[in-house]
mmCIF file of N, CA and C in Angstrom:
data_model
loop_
_atom_site.group_PDB
_atom_site.id
_atom_site.type_symbol
_atom_site.label_atom_id
_atom_site.label_comp_id
_atom_site.label_asym_id
_atom_site.label_seq_id
_atom_site.Cartn_x
_atom_site.Cartn_y
_atom_site.Cartn_z
ATOM 1 N N UNK A 255 12.462 0.191 0.445
ATOM 2 C CA UNK A 255 11.822 -0.775 -0.395
ATOM 3 C C UNK A 255 10.377 -0.504 -0.467
ATOM 4 N N UNK A 256 9.791 -0.865 -1.636
ATOM 5 C CA UNK A 256 8.374 -0.654 -1.872
ATOM 6 C C UNK A 256 7.794 -2.101 -2.146
ATOM 7 N N UNK A 257 6.506 -2.222 -1.938
ATOM 8 C CA UNK A 257 5.805 -3.492 -2.177
ATOM 9 C C UNK A 257 4.928 -3.340 -3.349
ATOM 10 N N UNK A 258 5.066 -4.223 -4.297
ATOM 11 C CA UNK A 258 4.284 -4.192 -5.521
ATOM 12 C C UNK A 258 3.346 -5.406 -5.472
ATOM 13 N N UNK A 259 1.990 -5.087 -5.457
ATOM 14 C CA UNK A 259 1.037 -6.129 -5.470
ATOM 15 C C UNK A 259 0.602 -6.398 -6.931
ATOM 16 N N UNK A 260 -0.035 -7.538 -7.141
ATOM 17 C CA UNK A 260 -0.698 -7.734 -8.500
ATOM 18 C C UNK A 260 -1.831 -6.771 -8.621
ATOM 19 N N UNK A 261 -2.269 -6.544 -9.812
ATOM 20 C CA UNK A 261 -3.311 -5.517 -10.074
ATOM 21 C C UNK A 261 -4.584 -5.823 -9.264
ATOM 22 N N UNK A 262 -5.043 -4.838 -8.535
ATOM 23 C CA UNK A 262 -6.253 -5.003 -7.698
ATOM 24 C C UNK A 262 -6.037 -5.566 -6.347
ATOM 25 N N UNK A 263 -4.915 -6.107 -6.071
ATOM 26 C CA UNK A 263 -4.636 -6.763 -4.786
ATOM 27 C C UNK A 263 -4.308 -5.785 -3.710
ATOM 28 N N UNK A 264 -3.727 -4.634 -4.033
ATOM 29 C CA UNK A 264 -3.389 -3.633 -3.016
ATOM 30 C C UNK A 264 -4.660 -3.109 -2.374
ATOM 31 N N UNK A 265 -5.704 -2.894 -3.228
ATOM 32 C CA UNK A 265 -6.964 -2.393 -2.719
ATOM 33 C C UNK A 265 -7.627 -3.500 -1.826
ATOM 34 N N UNK A 266 -7.528 -4.702 -2.282
ATOM 35 C CA UNK A 266 -8.094 -5.791 -1.480
ATOM 36 C C UNK A 266 -7.391 -5.965 -0.147
ATOM 37 N N UNK A 267 -6.068 -5.741 -0.115
ATOM 38 C CA UNK A 267 -5.306 -5.771 1.167
ATOM 39 C C UNK A 267 -5.781 -4.675 2.115
ATOM 40 N N UNK A 268 -6.005 -3.486 1.587
ATOM 41 C CA UNK A 268 -6.457 -2.440 2.462
ATOM 42 C C UNK A 268 -7.941 -2.604 2.875
ATOM 43 N N UNK A 269 -8.729 -3.158 2.024
ATOM 44 C CA UNK A 269 -10.104 -3.575 2.364
ATOM 45 C C UNK A 269 -10.127 -4.557 3.522
ATOM 46 N N UNK A 270 -9.251 -5.555 3.424
ATOM 47 C CA UNK A 270 -9.095 -6.543 4.464
ATOM 48 C C UNK A 270 -8.654 -6.026 5.762
ATOM 49 N N UNK A 271 -7.747 -5.025 5.724
ATOM 50 C CA UNK A 271 -7.269 -4.346 6.891
ATOM 51 C C UNK A 271 -8.420 -3.540 7.576
ATOM 52 N N UNK A 272 -9.185 -2.869 6.779
ATOM 53 C CA UNK A 272 -10.354 -2.149 7.263
ATOM 54 C C UNK A 272 -11.327 -3.075 7.994
ATOM 55 N N UNK A 273 -11.582 -4.252 7.341
ATOM 56 C CA UNK A 273 -12.470 -5.230 7.909
ATOM 57 C C UNK A 273 -11.951 -5.792 9.227
ATOM 58 N N UNK A 274 -10.670 -6.164 9.256
ATOM 59 C CA UNK A 274 -10.036 -6.770 10.402
ATOM 60 C C UNK A 274 -10.007 -5.767 11.641
ATOM 61 N N UNK A 275 -9.802 -4.501 11.294
ATOM 62 C CA UNK A 275 -9.707 -3.514 12.294
ATOM 63 C C UNK A 275 -11.024 -2.883 12.742
ATOM 64 N N UNK A 276 -12.194 -3.411 12.185
ATOM 65 C CA UNK A 276 -13.518 -2.848 12.434
ATOM 66 C C UNK A 276 -13.553 -1.379 12.196
ATOM 67 N N UNK A 277 -12.949 -0.969 11.207
ATOM 68 C CA UNK A 277 -12.944 0.462 10.880
ATOM 69 C C UNK A 277 -14.049 0.793 9.867
ATOM 70 N N UNK A 278 -14.643 1.916 9.961
ATOM 71 C CA UNK A 278 -15.740 2.288 9.032
ATOM 72 C C UNK A 278 -15.239 2.513 7.608
ATOM 73 N N UNK A 279 -13.971 2.971 7.439
ATOM 74 C CA UNK A 279 -13.473 3.238 6.099
ATOM 75 C C UNK A 279 -11.956 3.160 6.117
ATOM 76 N N UNK A 280 -11.384 3.435 4.940
ATOM 77 C CA UNK A 280 -9.884 3.417 4.819
ATOM 78 C C UNK A 280 -9.386 4.552 5.732
ATOM 79 N N UNK A 281 -10.024 5.680 5.818
ATOM 80 C CA UNK A 281 -9.540 6.795 6.695
ATOM 81 C C UNK A 281 -9.442 6.362 8.145
ATOM 82 N N UNK A 282 -10.260 5.403 8.530
ATOM 83 C CA UNK A 282 -10.232 4.896 9.978
ATOM 84 C C UNK A 282 -8.946 4.203 10.294
ATOM 85 N N UNK A 283 -8.178 3.736 9.321
ATOM 86 C CA UNK A 283 -6.928 3.089 9.580
ATOM 87 C C UNK A 283 -5.960 4.079 10.281
ATOM 88 N N UNK A 284 -6.125 5.328 9.920
ATOM 89 C CA UNK A 284 -5.182 6.305 10.485
ATOM 90 C C UNK A 284 -5.253 6.473 12.017
ATOM 91 N N UNK A 285 -6.387 6.030 12.579
ATOM 92 C CA UNK A 285 -6.516 6.202 14.009
ATOM 93 C C UNK A 285 -5.722 5.206 14.826
ATOM 94 N N UNK A 286 -5.082 4.269 14.129
ATOM 95 C CA UNK A 286 -4.266 3.259 14.782
ATOM 96 C C UNK A 286 -2.771 3.631 14.889
ATOM 97 N N UNK A 287 -2.533 4.990 14.673
ATOM 98 C CA UNK A 287 -1.152 5.482 14.854
ATOM 99 C C UNK A 287 -0.280 5.488 13.674
ATOM 100 N N UNK A 288 -0.842 5.446 12.517
ATOM 101 C CA UNK A 288 -0.050 5.520 11.289
ATOM 102 C C UNK A 288 0.124 7.049 10.934
ATOM 103 N N UNK A 289 1.406 7.416 10.696
ATOM 104 C CA UNK A 289 1.696 8.800 10.512
ATOM 105 C C UNK A 289 1.897 9.107 8.988
ATOM 106 N N UNK A 290 0.778 8.964 8.258
ATOM 107 C CA UNK A 290 0.797 9.288 6.841
ATOM 108 C C UNK A 290 -0.460 10.176 6.532
ATOM 109 N N UNK A 291 -0.375 11.045 5.617
ATOM 110 C CA UNK A 291 -1.573 11.877 5.237
ATOM 111 C C UNK A 291 -2.638 10.939 4.592
ATOM 112 N N UNK A 292 -3.881 11.370 4.754
ATOM 113 C CA UNK A 292 -4.998 10.650 4.175
ATOM 114 C C UNK A 292 -4.909 10.571 2.640
ATOM 115 N N UNK A 293 -4.415 11.682 2.044
ATOM 116 C CA UNK A 293 -4.304 11.662 0.577
ATOM 117 C C UNK A 293 -3.333 10.608 0.067
ATOM 118 N N UNK A 294 -2.242 10.414 0.836
ATOM 119 C CA UNK A 294 -1.334 9.313 0.481
ATOM 120 C C UNK A 294 -1.953 7.992 0.623
ATOM 121 N N UNK A 295 -2.659 7.781 1.711
ATOM 122 C CA UNK A 295 -3.396 6.474 1.937
ATOM 123 C C UNK A 295 -4.398 6.256 0.813
ATOM 124 N N UNK A 296 -5.063 7.343 0.397
ATOM 125 C CA UNK A 296 -6.040 7.265 -0.695
ATOM 126 C C UNK A 296 -5.338 6.822 -2.025
ATOM 127 N N UNK A 297 -4.115 7.344 -2.226
ATOM 128 C CA UNK A 297 -3.359 6.957 -3.404
ATOM 129 C C UNK A 297 -2.974 5.429 -3.356
ATOM 130 N N UNK A 298 -2.658 4.984 -2.153
ATOM 131 C CA UNK A 298 -2.353 3.557 -2.079
ATOM 132 C C UNK A 298 -3.596 2.716 -2.300
ATOM 133 N N UNK A 299 -4.753 3.246 -1.900
ATOM 134 C CA UNK A 299 -6.017 2.536 -2.049
ATOM 135 C C UNK A 299 -6.415 2.479 -3.528
ATOM 136 N N UNK A 300 -6.118 3.616 -4.255
ATOM 137 C CA UNK A 300 -6.462 3.685 -5.679
ATOM 138 C C UNK A 300 -5.388 2.949 -6.568
ATOM 139 N N UNK A 301 -4.322 2.540 -5.881
ATOM 140 C CA UNK A 301 -3.191 1.856 -6.513
ATOM 141 C C UNK A 301 -2.465 2.785 -7.465
ATOM 142 N N UNK A 302 -2.432 4.109 -7.158
ATOM 143 C CA UNK A 302 -1.664 5.073 -7.924
ATOM 144 C C UNK A 302 -0.156 5.043 -7.536
ATOM 145 N N UNK A 303 0.035 4.638 -6.280
ATOM 146 C CA UNK A 303 1.377 4.568 -5.722
ATOM 147 C C UNK A 303 1.619 3.199 -5.081
ATOM 148 N N UNK A 304 2.883 2.829 -5.031
ATOM 149 C CA UNK A 304 3.280 1.546 -4.397
ATOM 150 C C UNK A 304 3.435 1.837 -2.931
ATOM 151 N N UNK A 305 3.082 0.867 -2.089
ATOM 152 C CA UNK A 305 3.134 1.013 -0.660
ATOM 153 C C UNK A 305 4.499 0.732 -0.152
ATOM 154 N N UNK A 306 5.011 1.542 0.832
ATOM 155 C CA UNK A 306 6.318 1.198 1.425
ATOM 156 C C UNK A 306 6.264 -0.067 2.266
ATOM 157 N N UNK A 307 7.382 -0.747 2.256
ATOM 158 C CA UNK A 307 7.478 -2.027 2.906
ATOM 159 C C UNK A 307 7.137 -1.959 4.424
ATOM 160 N N UNK A 308 7.679 -0.894 5.065
ATOM 161 C CA UNK A 308 7.458 -0.731 6.528
ATOM 162 C C UNK A 308 5.957 -0.500 6.821
ATOM 163 N N UNK A 309 5.265 0.282 5.995
ATOM 164 C CA UNK A 309 3.804 0.457 6.120
ATOM 165 C C UNK A 309 3.111 -0.851 6.000
ATOM 166 N N UNK A 310 3.404 -1.545 4.962
ATOM 167 C CA UNK A 310 2.802 -2.882 4.737
ATOM 168 C C UNK A 310 2.927 -3.772 5.945
ATOM 169 N N UNK A 311 4.157 -3.882 6.453
ATOM 170 C CA UNK A 311 4.403 -4.650 7.646
ATOM 171 C C UNK A 311 3.674 -4.248 8.880
ATOM 172 N N UNK A 312 3.616 -2.938 9.121
ATOM 173 C CA UNK A 312 2.915 -2.305 10.205
ATOM 174 C C UNK A 312 1.433 -2.596 10.127
ATOM 175 N N UNK A 313 0.795 -2.447 8.945
ATOM 176 C CA UNK A 313 -0.600 -2.777 8.815
ATOM 177 C C UNK A 313 -0.873 -4.237 9.071
ATOM 178 N N UNK A 314 0.017 -5.102 8.562
ATOM 179 C CA UNK A 314 -0.151 -6.528 8.813
ATOM 180 C C UNK A 314 -0.097 -6.882 10.258
ATOM 181 N N UNK A 315 0.803 -6.214 10.976
ATOM 182 C CA UNK A 315 0.933 -6.488 12.468
ATOM 183 C C UNK A 315 -0.289 -5.978 13.208
ATOM 184 N N UNK A 316 -0.736 -4.800 12.926
ATOM 185 C CA UNK A 316 -1.877 -4.254 13.679
ATOM 186 C C UNK A 316 -3.200 -4.957 13.302
ATOM 187 N N UNK A 317 -3.334 -5.310 12.032
ATOM 188 C CA UNK A 317 -4.668 -5.955 11.636
ATOM 189 C C UNK A 317 -4.570 -7.493 11.808
ATOM 190 N N UNK A 318 -3.449 -8.006 12.202
ATOM 191 C CA UNK A 318 -3.228 -9.486 12.257
ATOM 192 C C UNK A 318 -3.502 -10.210 11.044
ATOM 193 N N UNK A 319 -2.883 -9.714 9.951
ATOM 194 C CA UNK A 319 -2.897 -10.314 8.629
ATOM 195 C C UNK A 319 -1.595 -11.029 8.381
ATOM 196 N N UNK A 320 -1.611 -12.148 7.893
ATOM 197 C CA UNK A 320 -0.390 -12.878 7.536
ATOM 198 C C UNK A 320 0.319 -12.245 6.377
ATOM 199 N N UNK A 321 1.605 -11.978 6.506
ATOM 200 C CA UNK A 321 2.363 -11.258 5.443
ATOM 201 C C UNK A 321 2.466 -12.175 4.177
ATOM 202 N N UNK A 322 2.408 -13.410 4.260
ATOM 203 C CA UNK A 322 2.474 -14.312 3.120
ATOM 204 C C UNK A 322 1.107 -14.616 2.517
ATOM 205 N N UNK A 323 0.074 -13.983 3.007
ATOM 206 C CA UNK A 323 -1.243 -14.234 2.482
ATOM 207 C C UNK A 323 -1.479 -13.603 1.059
ATOM 208 N N UNK A 324 -0.662 -12.518 0.809
ATOM 209 C CA UNK A 324 -0.763 -11.862 -0.483
ATOM 210 C C UNK A 324 0.637 -12.052 -1.198
ATOM 211 N N UNK A 325 0.509 -12.262 -2.519
ATOM 212 C CA UNK A 325 1.740 -12.396 -3.337
ATOM 213 C C UNK A 325 2.252 -10.963 -3.589
ATOM 214 N N UNK A 326 3.397 -10.663 -3.045
ATOM 215 C CA UNK A 326 3.943 -9.349 -3.279
ATOM 216 C C UNK A 326 5.387 -9.407 -3.839
ATOM 217 N N UNK A 327 5.773 -8.382 -4.465
ATOM 218 C CA UNK A 327 7.127 -8.307 -4.978
ATOM 219 C C UNK A 327 7.790 -7.033 -4.405
ATOM 220 N N UNK A 328 9.071 -7.182 -3.930
ATOM 221 C CA UNK A 328 9.719 -6.014 -3.439
ATOM 222 C C UNK A 328 10.526 -5.365 -4.523
ATOM 223 N N UNK A 329 10.319 -4.070 -4.672
ATOM 224 C CA UNK A 329 11.038 -3.220 -5.655
ATOM 225 C C UNK A 329 11.767 -2.131 -4.969
ATOM 226 N N UNK A 330 12.777 -1.589 -5.613
ATOM 227 C CA UNK A 330 13.547 -0.542 -4.973
ATOM 228 C C UNK A 330 12.801 0.786 -4.900
ATOM 229 N N UNK A 331 13.311 1.708 -4.063
ATOM 230 C CA UNK A 331 12.660 2.959 -3.871
ATOM 231 C C UNK A 331 12.497 3.791 -5.133
ATOM 232 N N UNK A 332 13.487 3.723 -5.997
ATOM 233 C CA UNK A 332 13.482 4.503 -7.209
ATOM 234 C C UNK A 332 12.843 3.787 -8.388
ATOM 235 N N UNK A 333 12.028 2.819 -8.203
ATOM 236 C CA UNK A 333 11.439 2.049 -9.289
ATOM 237 C C UNK A 333 10.481 2.896 -10.073
ATOM 238 N N UNK A 334 10.720 3.016 -11.335
ATOM 239 C CA UNK A 334 9.817 3.771 -12.174
ATOM 240 C C UNK A 334 10.210 5.218 -12.412
ATOM 241 N N UNK A 335 11.176 5.730 -11.638
ATOM 242 C CA UNK A 335 11.559 7.161 -11.765
ATOM 243 C C UNK A 335 12.321 7.380 -13.032
ATOM 244 N N UNK A 336 13.146 6.497 -13.434
ATOM 245 C CA UNK A 336 13.964 6.713 -14.610
ATOM 246 C C UNK A 336 13.113 6.702 -15.857
ATOM 247 N N UNK A 337 12.205 5.797 -15.914
ATOM 248 C CA UNK A 337 11.325 5.720 -17.111
ATOM 249 C C UNK A 337 10.396 6.955 -17.199
ATOM 250 N N UNK A 338 9.964 7.463 -16.069
ATOM 251 C CA UNK A 338 9.177 8.692 -16.084
ATOM 252 C C UNK A 338 9.883 9.888 -16.625
ATOM 253 N N UNK A 339 11.202 10.005 -16.253
ATOM 254 C CA UNK A 339 12.013 11.110 -16.707
ATOM 255 C C UNK A 339 12.249 11.049 -18.178
ATOM 256 N N UNK A 340 12.438 9.790 -18.745
ATOM 257 C CA UNK A 340 12.697 9.642 -20.138
ATOM 258 C C UNK A 340 11.419 9.929 -20.919
ATOM 259 N N UNK A 341 10.253 9.652 -20.476
ATOM 260 C CA UNK A 341 9.052 9.939 -21.176
ATOM 261 C C UNK A 341 8.777 11.402 -21.249
ATOM 262 N N UNK A 342 9.109 12.168 -20.172
ATOM 263 C CA UNK A 342 8.774 13.530 -20.169
ATOM 264 C C UNK A 342 9.639 14.387 -21.118
ATOM 265 N N UNK A 343 10.824 13.852 -21.454
ATOM 266 C CA UNK A 343 11.739 14.571 -22.362
ATOM 267 C C UNK A 343 11.231 14.553 -23.824
ATOM 268 N N UNK A 344 10.427 13.632 -24.182
ATOM 269 C CA UNK A 344 9.995 13.430 -25.589
ATOM 270 C C UNK A 344 9.114 14.520 -26.077
#
């Protein structure tokens, strides 16, 4: 499952996590044991990609952020893939 935030809220979520973890930047989140590449984390910060549900929950647990503080919508893993394939054929 993926987590879909409202526009601009995914970045605010990661900014809040950086603040709560006393991290100097988004890259500093990786020192807390998250096994994702920095480029992927940067894509989540730029809202280019939707964040996986397990990463969202892990960040909430580590940074002590309430999961219900942000309005999120759960979408399936293949959300958006079908439409992208149809666009590319045109």
